Amino acid sequence: MLSRFILSAAVLTLTLPGAHGQSALVTPDWSDPAASRYLEKRNSGALPPSPLEEGLAEPSPQFSLPVLGLREGFAAAEPGLDPAGGFIDPLSMAPDVEWWPKCAATNAKPDFAADPNGTWYSATFNFGCITVVVAGDRNSDSQVPAELRDELSERRGDVASPLDEDDDPDSVLSVTYEIVRFNVPYVVTIECTKESASFCRNRSAHQVLLARLSILQGDPRP
C-alpha cells in the first residue's frame, strides 16, 4: 500500500509545472501505433489543424511529448466517426448512444499553459456543463526511486480519484485519472455541474473519453 501511495504521489508531482527542481526526462514511445499514425498523418499533411494553436496566446513551443487533448468529433455516438483518425484507442468499446450529456457542447476552444521547452503542458476544455483538463509532463523528479520510474514507464490500470461533496459518493462532481500513455504520465480531470453529475459517476463514459483523446501536437526529439 505504501508503494502505491508513493507511486501516486510521484505521478502527481510529475504534473505540477515548476515543481521539478533538478529533473530528468522520461522518453515518449513514438513507436506506439497511435503515435505512429499521428506522425504519418502529420508528415503527409493529412492531419487537421491543431486546436492547440488557437488555445495559446503566443506561438506554441515545440513539444517533445504527445500533447493529448480532444478534437472536434470526439463526442460522436458512433465509434467509427473519427474525423481526424486520431483517437488513441480507436478499438475501444462502443459508447452508449447517450454517453455524452446533452447539456455539454461537443467542441471547445482549449486554454493551454506550457513551458517554453515543450516538456509539459496543461489544456482546459470547457464544454459548458463539463470541463476536462488534460496535463502531461516529461519531467520526473530526481528523488523518485529508480524502481518507481520503471513502474511509471509501464502501461497499467488507470488510477481514478473521485471527489464528492460532503463525503457522499452519490454527489461526485469531479474525478481525476492518473494515466500513462506513450510512456508519459498524464492527469485527466473531469469536472461536472449538477446538471451533468451523472457523467462524473459513469466510469464507462470516462473510459470512452480517455480512449477518444487525440494527439494534438508533438514531435520526437530529446
mmCIF file with all atom_site columns, C-alpha atoms in Angstrom:
data_model
loop_
_atom_site.group_PDB
_atom_site.id
_atom_site.type_symbol
_atom_site.label_atom_id
_atom_site.label_alt_id
_atom_site.label_comp_id
_atom_site.label_asym_id
_atom_site.label_entity_id
_atom_site.label_seq_id
_atom_site.pdbx_PDB_ins_code
_atom_site.Cartn_x
_atom_site.Cartn_y
_atom_site.Cartn_z
_atom_site.occupancy
_atom_site.B_iso_or_equiv
_atom_site.pdbx_formal_charge
_atom_site.auth_seq_id
_atom_site.auth_comp_id
_atom_site.auth_asym_id
_atom_site.auth_atom_id
_atom_site.pdbx_PDB_model_num
ATOM 1   C CA . MET A 1 1   ? 0.000   0.000  0.000   1.00 0.00 ? 1   MET A CA 1
ATOM 2   C CA . LEU A 1 2   ? 2.850   2.381  0.845   1.00 0.00 ? 2   LEU A CA 1
ATOM 3   C CA . SER A 1 3   ? 4.447   1.702  -2.564  1.00 0.00 ? 3   SER A CA 1
ATOM 4   C CA . ARG A 1 4   ? 1.121   2.505  -4.278  1.00 0.00 ? 4   ARG A CA 1
ATOM 5   C CA . PHE A 1 5   ? 0.873   5.758  -2.292  1.00 0.00 ? 5   PHE A CA 1
ATOM 6   C CA . ILE A 1 6   ? 4.426   6.784  -3.185  1.00 0.00 ? 6   ILE A CA 1
ATOM 7   C CA . LEU A 1 7   ? 3.817   5.974  -6.838  1.00 0.00 ? 7   LEU A CA 1
ATOM 8   C CA . SER A 1 8   ? 0.617   8.002  -6.881  1.00 0.00 ? 8   SER A CA 1
ATOM 9   C CA . ALA A 1 9   ? 2.381   10.939 -5.248  1.00 0.00 ? 9   ALA A CA 1
ATOM 10  C CA . ALA A 1 10  ? 5.160   10.646 -7.813  1.00 0.00 ? 10  ALA A CA 1
ATOM 11  C CA . VAL A 1 11  ? 2.710   10.838 -10.701 1.00 0.00 ? 11  VAL A CA 1
ATOM 12  C CA . LEU A 1 12  ? 1.083   13.924 -9.214  1.00 0.00 ? 12  LEU A CA 1
ATOM 13  C CA . THR A 1 13  ? 4.491   15.527 -8.724  1.00 0.00 ? 13  THR A CA 1
ATOM 14  C CA . LEU A 1 14  ? 5.248   14.986 -12.398 1.00 0.00 ? 14  LEU A CA 1
ATOM 15  C CA . THR A 1 15  ? 2.253   17.091 -13.368 1.00 0.00 ? 15  THR A CA 1
ATOM 16  C CA . LEU A 1 16  ? 2.982   20.159 -11.303 1.00 0.00 ? 16  LEU A CA 1
ATOM 17  C CA . PRO A 1 17  ? 4.685   22.746 -13.549 1.00 0.00 ? 17  PRO A CA 1
ATOM 18  C CA . GLY A 1 18  ? 7.596   24.494 -11.896 1.00 0.00 ? 18  GLY A CA 1
ATOM 19  C CA . ALA A 1 19  ? 7.799   21.955 -9.073  1.00 0.00 ? 19  ALA A CA 1
ATOM 20  C CA . HIS A 1 20  ? 10.510  19.754 -10.525 1.00 0.00 ? 20  HIS A CA 1
ATOM 21  C CA . GLY A 1 21  ? 13.777  21.312 -9.425  1.00 0.00 ? 21  GLY A CA 1
ATOM 22  C CA . GLN A 1 22  ? 16.579  19.098 -10.696 1.00 0.00 ? 22  GLN A CA 1
ATOM 23  C CA . SER A 1 23  ? 14.893  16.694 -13.075 1.00 0.00 ? 23  SER A CA 1
ATOM 24  C CA . ALA A 1 24  ? 15.270  14.019 -15.697 1.00 0.00 ? 24  ALA A CA 1
ATOM 25  C CA . LEU A 1 25  ? 13.043  13.486 -18.722 1.00 0.00 ? 25  LEU A CA 1
ATOM 26  C CA . VAL A 1 26  ? 11.035  10.365 -19.488 1.00 0.00 ? 26  VAL A CA 1
ATOM 27  C CA . THR A 1 27  ? 11.288  9.192  -23.098 1.00 0.00 ? 27  THR A CA 1
ATOM 28  C CA . PRO A 1 28  ? 7.985   9.090  -25.023 1.00 0.00 ? 28  PRO A CA 1
ATOM 29  C CA . ASP A 1 29  ? 7.250   5.953  -27.029 1.00 0.00 ? 29  ASP A CA 1
ATOM 30  C CA . TRP A 1 30  ? 6.680   7.317  -30.514 1.00 0.00 ? 30  TRP A CA 1
ATOM 31  C CA . SER A 1 31  ? 6.567   3.763  -31.907 1.00 0.00 ? 31  SER A CA 1
ATOM 32  C CA . ASP A 1 32  ? 3.155   3.182  -30.321 1.00 0.00 ? 32  ASP A CA 1
ATOM 33  C CA . PRO A 1 33  ? 0.557   2.564  -33.101 1.00 0.00 ? 33  PRO A CA 1
ATOM 34  C CA . ALA A 1 34  ? -1.457  5.684  -32.218 1.00 0.00 ? 34  ALA A CA 1
ATOM 35  C CA . ALA A 1 35  ? 1.678   7.844  -32.143 1.00 0.00 ? 35  ALA A CA 1
ATOM 36  C CA . SER A 1 36  ? 2.881   6.343  -35.438 1.00 0.00 ? 36  SER A CA 1
ATOM 37  C CA . ARG A 1 37  ? -0.490  7.122  -37.069 1.00 0.00 ? 37  ARG A CA 1
ATOM 38  C CA . TYR A 1 38  ? -0.279  10.695 -35.817 1.00 0.00 ? 38  TYR A CA 1
ATOM 39  C CA . LEU A 1 39  ? 3.243   11.185 -37.198 1.00 0.00 ? 39  LEU A CA 1
ATOM 40  C CA . GLU A 1 40  ? 2.302   9.646  -40.548 1.00 0.00 ? 40  GLU A CA 1
ATOM 41  C CA . LYS A 1 41  ? -0.753  11.902 -40.941 1.00 0.00 ? 41  LYS A CA 1
ATOM 42  C CA . ARG A 1 42  ? 1.165   14.978 -39.826 1.00 0.00 ? 42  ARG A CA 1
ATOM 43  C CA . ASN A 1 43  ? 4.081   14.323 -42.160 1.00 0.00 ? 43  ASN A CA 1
ATOM 44  C CA . SER A 1 44  ? 1.741   13.722 -45.103 1.00 0.00 ? 44  SER A CA 1
ATOM 45  C CA . GLY A 1 45  ? -0.275  16.882 -44.406 1.00 0.00 ? 45  GLY A CA 1
ATOM 46  C CA . ALA A 1 46  ? -3.443  14.871 -43.716 1.00 0.00 ? 46  ALA A CA 1
ATOM 47  C CA . LEU A 1 47  ? -3.765  15.959 -40.094 1.00 0.00 ? 47  LEU A CA 1
ATOM 48  C CA . PRO A 1 48  ? -6.402  18.648 -39.389 1.00 0.00 ? 48  PRO A CA 1
ATOM 49  C CA . PRO A 1 49  ? -5.152  21.893 -37.808 1.00 0.00 ? 49  PRO A CA 1
ATOM 50  C CA . SER A 1 50  ? -4.481  21.524 -34.102 1.00 0.00 ? 50  SER A CA 1
ATOM 51  C CA . PRO A 1 51  ? -6.796  23.350 -31.678 1.00 0.00 ? 51  PRO A CA 1
ATOM 52  C CA . LEU A 1 52  ? -3.610  23.994 -29.710 1.00 0.00 ? 52  LEU A CA 1
ATOM 53  C CA . GLU A 1 53  ? -2.722  26.915 -31.957 1.00 0.00 ? 53  GLU A CA 1
ATOM 54  C CA . GLU A 1 54  ? -5.960  28.682 -31.032 1.00 0.00 ? 54  GLU A CA 1
ATOM 55  C CA . GLY A 1 55  ? -5.585  27.955 -27.325 1.00 0.00 ? 55  GLY A CA 1
ATOM 56  C CA . LEU A 1 56  ? -2.177  29.566 -26.855 1.00 0.00 ? 56  LEU A CA 1
ATOM 57  C CA . ALA A 1 57  ? -1.814  33.344 -26.740 1.00 0.00 ? 57  ALA A CA 1
ATOM 58  C CA . GLU A 1 58  ? 1.648   33.030 -28.305 1.00 0.00 ? 58  GLU A CA 1
ATOM 59  C CA . PRO A 1 59  ? 3.047   30.571 -30.851 1.00 0.00 ? 59  PRO A CA 1
ATOM 60  C CA . SER A 1 60  ? 3.214   27.142 -29.261 1.00 0.00 ? 60  SER A CA 1
ATOM 61  C CA . PRO A 1 61  ? 6.559   25.683 -28.207 1.00 0.00 ? 61  PRO A CA 1
ATOM 62  C CA . GLN A 1 62  ? 7.960   22.642 -29.981 1.00 0.00 ? 62  GLN A CA 1
ATOM 63  C CA . PHE A 1 63  ? 6.536   19.904 -27.795 1.00 0.00 ? 63  PHE A CA 1
ATOM 64  C CA . SER A 1 64  ? 8.692   16.828 -27.227 1.00 0.00 ? 64  SER A CA 1
ATOM 65  C CA . LEU A 1 65  ? 5.828   14.699 -25.907 1.00 0.00 ? 65  LEU A CA 1
ATOM 66  C CA . PRO A 1 66  ? 2.470   13.666 -27.381 1.00 0.00 ? 66  PRO A CA 1
ATOM 67  C CA . VAL A 1 67  ? 0.114   16.504 -26.467 1.00 0.00 ? 67  VAL A CA 1
ATOM 68  C CA . LEU A 1 68  ? -3.179  14.771 -25.679 1.00 0.00 ? 68  LEU A CA 1
ATOM 69  C CA . GLY A 1 69  ? -6.481  16.606 -25.947 1.00 0.00 ? 69  GLY A CA 1
ATOM 70  C CA . LEU A 1 70  ? -9.946  16.462 -27.501 1.00 0.00 ? 70  LEU A CA 1
ATOM 71  C CA . ARG A 1 71  ? -10.620 17.146 -31.168 1.00 0.00 ? 71  ARG A CA 1
ATOM 72  C CA . GLU A 1 72  ? -13.942 18.016 -32.724 1.00 0.00 ? 72  GLU A CA 1
ATOM 73  C CA . GLY A 1 73  ? -15.869 14.781 -33.272 1.00 0.00 ? 73  GLY A CA 1
ATOM 74  C CA . PHE A 1 74  ? -14.804 13.015 -30.072 1.00 0.00 ? 74  PHE A CA 1
ATOM 75  C CA . ALA A 1 75  ? -18.382 13.068 -28.718 1.00 0.00 ? 75  ALA A CA 1
ATOM 76  C CA . ALA A 1 76  ? -19.932 11.170 -31.639 1.00 0.00 ? 76  ALA A CA 1
ATOM 77  C CA . ALA A 1 77  ? -22.229 8.317  -30.690 1.00 0.00 ? 77  ALA A CA 1
ATOM 78  C CA . GLU A 1 78  ? -20.789 6.045  -33.384 1.00 0.00 ? 78  GLU A CA 1
ATOM 79  C CA . PRO A 1 79  ? -17.281 4.777  -32.521 1.00 0.00 ? 79  PRO A CA 1
ATOM 80  C CA . GLY A 1 80  ? -16.313 4.759  -36.190 1.00 0.00 ? 80  GLY A CA 1
ATOM 81  C CA . LEU A 1 81  ? -16.856 8.514  -36.537 1.00 0.00 ? 81  LEU A CA 1
ATOM 82  C CA . ASP A 1 82  ? -13.281 9.637  -36.050 1.00 0.00 ? 82  ASP A CA 1
ATOM 83  C CA . PRO A 1 83  ? -12.848 12.537 -38.495 1.00 0.00 ? 83  PRO A CA 1
ATOM 84  C CA . ALA A 1 84  ? -9.149  13.000 -37.800 1.00 0.00 ? 84  ALA A CA 1
ATOM 85  C CA . GLY A 1 85  ? -8.399  9.281  -37.476 1.00 0.00 ? 85  GLY A CA 1
ATOM 86  C CA . GLY A 1 86  ? -6.603  10.169 -34.301 1.00 0.00 ? 86  GLY A CA 1
ATOM 87  C CA . PHE A 1 87  ? -8.305  8.518  -31.316 1.00 0.00 ? 87  PHE A CA 1
ATOM 88  C CA . ILE A 1 88  ? -5.538  6.956  -29.245 1.00 0.00 ? 88  ILE A CA 1
ATOM 89  C CA . ASP A 1 89  ? -7.656  3.825  -28.691 1.00 0.00 ? 89  ASP A CA 1
ATOM 90  C CA . PRO A 1 90  ? -9.935  3.532  -31.750 1.00 0.00 ? 90  PRO A CA 1
ATOM 91  C CA . LEU A 1 91  ? -10.888 -0.068 -30.949 1.00 0.00 ? 91  LEU A CA 1
ATOM 92  C CA . SER A 1 92  ? -12.368 0.801  -27.564 1.00 0.00 ? 92  SER A CA 1
ATOM 93  C CA . MET A 1 93  ? -15.881 -0.277 -26.658 1.00 0.00 ? 93  MET A CA 1
ATOM 94  C CA . ALA A 1 94  ? -18.782 1.387  -28.444 1.00 0.00 ? 94  ALA A CA 1
ATOM 95  C CA . PRO A 1 95  ? -20.358 4.005  -26.176 1.00 0.00 ? 95  PRO A CA 1
ATOM 96  C CA . ASP A 1 96  ? -23.988 4.159  -25.206 1.00 0.00 ? 96  ASP A CA 1
ATOM 97  C CA . VAL A 1 97  ? -25.794 6.454  -27.619 1.00 0.00 ? 97  VAL A CA 1
ATOM 98  C CA . GLU A 1 98  ? -26.263 8.937  -24.741 1.00 0.00 ? 98  GLU A CA 1
ATOM 99  C CA . TRP A 1 99  ? -22.731 8.692  -23.440 1.00 0.00 ? 99  TRP A CA 1
ATOM 100 C CA . TRP A 1 100 ? -22.025 12.434 -23.789 1.00 0.00 ? 100 TRP A CA 1
ATOM 101 C CA . PRO A 1 101 ? -24.503 14.673 -21.879 1.00 0.00 ? 101 PRO A CA 1
ATOM 102 C CA . LYS A 1 102 ? -26.905 16.762 -23.938 1.00 0.00 ? 102 LYS A CA 1
ATOM 103 C CA . CYS A 1 103 ? -26.132 19.795 -21.763 1.00 0.00 ? 103 CYS A CA 1
ATOM 104 C CA . ALA A 1 104 ? -22.469 19.728 -22.878 1.00 0.00 ? 104 ALA A CA 1
ATOM 105 C CA . ALA A 1 105 ? -21.084 21.240 -26.070 1.00 0.00 ? 105 ALA A CA 1
ATOM 106 C CA . THR A 1 106 ? -19.312 18.845 -28.439 1.00 0.00 ? 106 THR A CA 1
ATOM 107 C CA . ASN A 1 107 ? -16.405 21.148 -29.247 1.00 0.00 ? 107 ASN A CA 1
ATOM 108 C CA . ALA A 1 108 ? -14.423 23.633 -27.166 1.00 0.00 ? 108 ALA A CA 1
ATOM 109 C CA . LYS A 1 109 ? -11.593 26.068 -27.781 1.00 0.00 ? 109 LYS A CA 1
ATOM 110 C CA . PRO A 1 110 ? -8.959  24.936 -25.264 1.00 0.00 ? 110 PRO A CA 1
ATOM 111 C CA . ASP A 1 111 ? -6.989  27.103 -22.881 1.00 0.00 ? 111 ASP A CA 1
ATOM 112 C CA . PHE A 1 112 ? -3.360  25.950 -22.749 1.00 0.00 ? 112 PHE A CA 1
ATOM 113 C CA . ALA A 1 113 ? -0.402  26.514 -20.484 1.00 0.00 ? 113 ALA A CA 1
ATOM 114 C CA . ALA A 1 114 ? 3.032   25.151 -21.360 1.00 0.00 ? 114 ALA A CA 1
ATOM 115 C CA . ASP A 1 115 ? 6.716   25.594 -20.623 1.00 0.00 ? 115 ASP A CA 1
ATOM 116 C CA . PRO A 1 116 ? 8.939   27.190 -23.288 1.00 0.00 ? 116 PRO A CA 1
ATOM 117 C CA . ASN A 1 117 ? 10.885  23.952 -23.765 1.00 0.00 ? 117 ASN A CA 1
ATOM 118 C CA . GLY A 1 118 ? 7.757   21.960 -24.586 1.00 0.00 ? 118 GLY A CA 1
ATOM 119 C CA . THR A 1 119 ? 8.238   19.285 -21.914 1.00 0.00 ? 119 THR A CA 1
ATOM 120 C CA . TRP A 1 120 ? 4.932   19.836 -20.084 1.00 0.00 ? 120 TRP A CA 1
ATOM 121 C CA . TYR A 1 121 ? 1.529   21.327 -20.775 1.00 0.00 ? 121 TYR A CA 1
ATOM 122 C CA . SER A 1 122 ? -1.951  21.692 -19.344 1.00 0.00 ? 122 SER A CA 1
ATOM 123 C CA . ALA A 1 123 ? -5.060  22.006 -21.530 1.00 0.00 ? 123 ALA A CA 1
ATOM 124 C CA . THR A 1 124 ? -8.522  23.018 -20.295 1.00 0.00 ? 124 THR A CA 1
ATOM 125 C CA . PHE A 1 125 ? -11.570 22.204 -22.421 1.00 0.00 ? 125 PHE A CA 1
ATOM 126 C CA . ASN A 1 126 ? -14.743 23.932 -21.223 1.00 0.00 ? 126 ASN A CA 1
ATOM 127 C CA . PHE A 1 127 ? -17.839 22.261 -22.664 1.00 0.00 ? 127 PHE A CA 1
ATOM 128 C CA . GLY A 1 128 ? -20.282 24.198 -20.504 1.00 0.00 ? 128 GLY A CA 1
ATOM 129 C CA . CYS A 1 129 ? -21.682 21.714 -18.006 1.00 0.00 ? 129 CYS A CA 1
ATOM 130 C CA . ILE A 1 130 ? -18.481 19.625 -18.252 1.00 0.00 ? 130 ILE A CA 1
ATOM 131 C CA . THR A 1 131 ? -14.855 20.748 -18.068 1.00 0.00 ? 131 THR A CA 1
ATOM 132 C CA . VAL A 1 132 ? -11.986 18.424 -18.957 1.00 0.00 ? 132 VAL A CA 1
ATOM 133 C CA . VAL A 1 133 ? -8.399  19.257 -18.009 1.00 0.00 ? 133 VAL A CA 1
ATOM 134 C CA . VAL A 1 134 ? -5.552  17.225 -19.533 1.00 0.00 ? 134 VAL A CA 1
ATOM 135 C CA . ALA A 1 135 ? -1.966  17.647 -18.307 1.00 0.00 ? 135 ALA A CA 1
ATOM 136 C CA . GLY A 1 136 ? 1.142   15.822 -19.495 1.00 0.00 ? 136 GLY A CA 1
ATOM 137 C CA . ASP A 1 137 ? 4.712   16.081 -18.281 1.00 0.00 ? 137 ASP A CA 1
ATOM 138 C CA . ARG A 1 138 ? 8.041   14.519 -19.299 1.00 0.00 ? 138 ARG A CA 1
ATOM 139 C CA . ASN A 1 139 ? 9.787   15.795 -16.182 1.00 0.00 ? 139 ASN A CA 1
ATOM 140 C CA . SER A 1 140 ? 10.435  13.259 -13.434 1.00 0.00 ? 140 SER A CA 1
ATOM 141 C CA . ASP A 1 141 ? 11.638  14.309 -10.025 1.00 0.00 ? 141 ASP A CA 1
ATOM 142 C CA . SER A 1 142 ? 15.231  13.240 -9.446  1.00 0.00 ? 142 SER A CA 1
ATOM 143 C CA . GLN A 1 143 ? 14.350  11.991 -5.950  1.00 0.00 ? 143 GLN A CA 1
ATOM 144 C CA . VAL A 1 144 ? 11.871  9.375  -7.226  1.00 0.00 ? 144 VAL A CA 1
ATOM 145 C CA . PRO A 1 145 ? 13.483  5.932  -6.767  1.00 0.00 ? 145 PRO A CA 1
ATOM 146 C CA . ALA A 1 146 ? 14.589  4.239  -9.977  1.00 0.00 ? 146 ALA A CA 1
ATOM 147 C CA . GLU A 1 147 ? 12.249  1.292  -9.416  1.00 0.00 ? 147 GLU A CA 1
ATOM 148 C CA . LEU A 1 148 ? 9.261   3.638  -9.339  1.00 0.00 ? 148 LEU A CA 1
ATOM 149 C CA . ARG A 1 149 ? 10.402  5.294  -12.569 1.00 0.00 ? 149 ARG A CA 1
ATOM 150 C CA . ASP A 1 150 ? 10.390  1.843  -14.119 1.00 0.00 ? 150 ASP A CA 1
ATOM 151 C CA . GLU A 1 151 ? 6.829   1.377  -12.899 1.00 0.00 ? 151 GLU A CA 1
ATOM 152 C CA . LEU A 1 152 ? 5.801   4.705  -14.376 1.00 0.00 ? 152 LEU A CA 1
ATOM 153 C CA . SER A 1 153 ? 7.043   3.644  -17.785 1.00 0.00 ? 153 SER A CA 1
ATOM 154 C CA . GLU A 1 154 ? 4.744   0.604  -17.886 1.00 0.00 ? 154 GLU A CA 1
ATOM 155 C CA . ARG A 1 155 ? 1.139   0.623  -19.082 1.00 0.00 ? 155 ARG A CA 1
ATOM 156 C CA . ARG A 1 156 ? -1.124  -0.224 -16.144 1.00 0.00 ? 156 ARG A CA 1
ATOM 157 C CA . GLY A 1 157 ? -4.641  0.227  -14.959 1.00 0.00 ? 157 GLY A CA 1
ATOM 158 C CA . ASP A 1 158 ? -5.663  3.858  -14.798 1.00 0.00 ? 158 ASP A CA 1
ATOM 159 C CA . VAL A 1 159 ? -5.933  5.254  -11.261 1.00 0.00 ? 159 VAL A CA 1
ATOM 160 C CA . ALA A 1 160 ? -9.183  7.125  -10.588 1.00 0.00 ? 160 ALA A CA 1
ATOM 161 C CA . SER A 1 161 ? -9.728  9.564  -7.710  1.00 0.00 ? 161 SER A CA 1
ATOM 162 C CA . PRO A 1 162 ? -13.344 10.763 -7.381  1.00 0.00 ? 162 PRO A CA 1
ATOM 163 C CA . LEU A 1 163 ? -14.093 13.891 -5.380  1.00 0.00 ? 163 LEU A CA 1
ATOM 164 C CA . ASP A 1 164 ? -17.503 14.023 -3.749  1.00 0.00 ? 164 ASP A CA 1
ATOM 165 C CA . GLU A 1 165 ? -19.327 16.640 -1.747  1.00 0.00 ? 165 GLU A CA 1
ATOM 166 C CA . ASP A 1 166 ? -19.722 16.093 1.998   1.00 0.00 ? 166 ASP A CA 1
ATOM 167 C CA . ASP A 1 167 ? -18.230 12.577 1.711   1.00 0.00 ? 167 ASP A CA 1
ATOM 168 C CA . ASP A 1 168 ? -21.287 11.464 -0.231  1.00 0.00 ? 168 ASP A CA 1
ATOM 169 C CA . PRO A 1 169 ? -20.387 9.069  -3.085  1.00 0.00 ? 169 PRO A CA 1
ATOM 170 C CA . ASP A 1 170 ? -23.686 9.949  -4.761  1.00 0.00 ? 170 ASP A CA 1
ATOM 171 C CA . SER A 1 171 ? -22.594 13.590 -5.034  1.00 0.00 ? 171 SER A CA 1
ATOM 172 C CA . VAL A 1 172 ? -19.430 13.147 -7.093  1.00 0.00 ? 172 VAL A CA 1
ATOM 173 C CA . LEU A 1 173 ? -18.855 16.221 -9.253  1.00 0.00 ? 173 LEU A CA 1
ATOM 174 C CA . SER A 1 174 ? -15.208 15.663 -10.142 1.00 0.00 ? 174 SER A CA 1
ATOM 175 C CA . VAL A 1 175 ? -12.965 12.711 -10.934 1.00 0.00 ? 175 VAL A CA 1
ATOM 176 C CA . THR A 1 176 ? -9.247  12.638 -11.704 1.00 0.00 ? 176 THR A CA 1
ATOM 177 C CA . TYR A 1 177 ? -7.479  9.908  -13.663 1.00 0.00 ? 177 TYR A CA 1
ATOM 178 C CA . GLU A 1 178 ? -3.742  9.284  -13.465 1.00 0.00 ? 178 GLU A CA 1
ATOM 179 C CA . ILE A 1 179 ? -2.836  7.516  -16.700 1.00 0.00 ? 179 ILE A CA 1
ATOM 180 C CA . VAL A 1 180 ? 0.287   6.518  -18.595 1.00 0.00 ? 180 VAL A CA 1
ATOM 181 C CA . ARG A 1 181 ? 0.191   6.685  -22.379 1.00 0.00 ? 181 ARG A CA 1
ATOM 182 C CA . PHE A 1 182 ? 3.188   6.526  -24.739 1.00 0.00 ? 182 PHE A CA 1
ATOM 183 C CA . ASN A 1 183 ? 5.392   6.047  -21.650 1.00 0.00 ? 183 ASN A CA 1
ATOM 184 C CA . VAL A 1 184 ? 4.373   9.525  -20.420 1.00 0.00 ? 184 VAL A CA 1
ATOM 185 C CA . PRO A 1 185 ? 2.315   10.247 -17.270 1.00 0.00 ? 185 PRO A CA 1
ATOM 186 C CA . TYR A 1 186 ? -0.825  12.325 -17.756 1.00 0.00 ? 186 TYR A CA 1
ATOM 187 C CA . VAL A 1 187 ? -3.542  13.553 -15.421 1.00 0.00 ? 187 VAL A CA 1
ATOM 188 C CA . VAL A 1 188 ? -7.087  13.919 -16.774 1.00 0.00 ? 188 VAL A CA 1
ATOM 189 C CA . THR A 1 189 ? -9.616  15.714 -14.579 1.00 0.00 ? 189 THR A CA 1
ATOM 190 C CA . ILE A 1 190 ? -13.343 15.731 -15.381 1.00 0.00 ? 190 ILE A CA 1
ATOM 191 C CA . GLU A 1 191 ? -15.454 18.358 -13.632 1.00 0.00 ? 191 GLU A CA 1
ATOM 192 C CA . CYS A 1 192 ? -19.253 18.301 -13.753 1.00 0.00 ? 192 CYS A CA 1
ATOM 193 C CA . THR A 1 193 ? -22.103 20.563 -12.730 1.00 0.00 ? 193 THR A CA 1
ATOM 194 C CA . LYS A 1 194 ? -25.199 19.200 -11.011 1.00 0.00 ? 194 LYS A CA 1
ATOM 195 C CA . GLU A 1 195 ? -26.815 19.059 -14.449 1.00 0.00 ? 195 GLU A CA 1
ATOM 196 C CA . SER A 1 196 ? -24.135 16.692 -15.732 1.00 0.00 ? 196 SER A CA 1
ATOM 197 C CA . ALA A 1 197 ? -23.368 14.962 -12.412 1.00 0.00 ? 197 ALA A CA 1
ATOM 198 C CA . SER A 1 198 ? -24.301 11.515 -13.716 1.00 0.00 ? 198 SER A CA 1
ATOM 199 C CA . PHE A 1 199 ? -21.379 11.717 -16.174 1.00 0.00 ? 199 PHE A CA 1
ATOM 200 C CA . CYS A 1 200 ? -18.848 12.134 -13.361 1.00 0.00 ? 200 CYS A CA 1
ATOM 201 C CA . ARG A 1 201 ? -20.200 8.909  -11.797 1.00 0.00 ? 201 ARG A CA 1
ATOM 202 C CA . ASN A 1 202 ? -20.175 6.901  -15.030 1.00 0.00 ? 202 ASN A CA 1
ATOM 203 C CA . ARG A 1 203 ? -16.877 5.014  -15.262 1.00 0.00 ? 203 ARG A CA 1
ATOM 204 C CA . SER A 1 204 ? -17.791 3.516  -18.647 1.00 0.00 ? 204 SER A CA 1
ATOM 205 C CA . ALA A 1 205 ? -18.247 7.014  -20.073 1.00 0.00 ? 205 ALA A CA 1
ATOM 206 C CA . HIS A 1 206 ? -14.873 8.018  -18.623 1.00 0.00 ? 206 HIS A CA 1
ATOM 207 C CA . GLN A 1 207 ? -13.202 5.116  -20.421 1.00 0.00 ? 207 GLN A CA 1
ATOM 208 C CA . VAL A 1 208 ? -14.728 6.260  -23.730 1.00 0.00 ? 208 VAL A CA 1
ATOM 209 C CA . LEU A 1 209 ? -13.448 9.790  -23.087 1.00 0.00 ? 209 LEU A CA 1
ATOM 210 C CA . LEU A 1 210 ? -9.924  8.548  -22.318 1.00 0.00 ? 210 LEU A CA 1
ATOM 211 C CA . ALA A 1 211 ? -9.945  6.367  -25.441 1.00 0.00 ? 211 ALA A CA 1
ATOM 212 C CA . ARG A 1 212 ? -11.036 9.322  -27.574 1.00 0.00 ? 212 ARG A CA 1
ATOM 213 C CA . LEU A 1 213 ? -8.187  11.577 -26.600 1.00 0.00 ? 213 LEU A CA 1
ATOM 214 C CA . SER A 1 214 ? -6.119  12.522 -29.652 1.00 0.00 ? 214 SER A CA 1
ATOM 215 C CA . ILE A 1 215 ? -2.550  13.674 -30.137 1.00 0.00 ? 215 ILE A CA 1
ATOM 216 C CA . LEU A 1 216 ? -2.807  17.368 -30.962 1.00 0.00 ? 216 LEU A CA 1
ATOM 217 C CA . GLN A 1 217 ? 0.879   18.121 -31.354 1.00 0.00 ? 217 GLN A CA 1
ATOM 218 C CA . GLY A 1 218 ? 4.329   16.829 -30.522 1.00 0.00 ? 218 GLY A CA 1
ATOM 219 C CA . ASP A 1 219 ? 7.496   15.651 -32.181 1.00 0.00 ? 219 ASP A CA 1
ATOM 220 C CA . PRO A 1 220 ? 10.168  13.021 -31.411 1.00 0.00 ? 220 PRO A CA 1
ATOM 221 C CA . ARG A 1 221 ? 13.152  14.938 -30.082 1.00 0.00 ? 221 ARG A CA 1
ATOM 222 C CA . PRO A 1 222 ? 15.371  14.940 -26.948 1.00 0.00 ? 222 PRO A CA 1
#
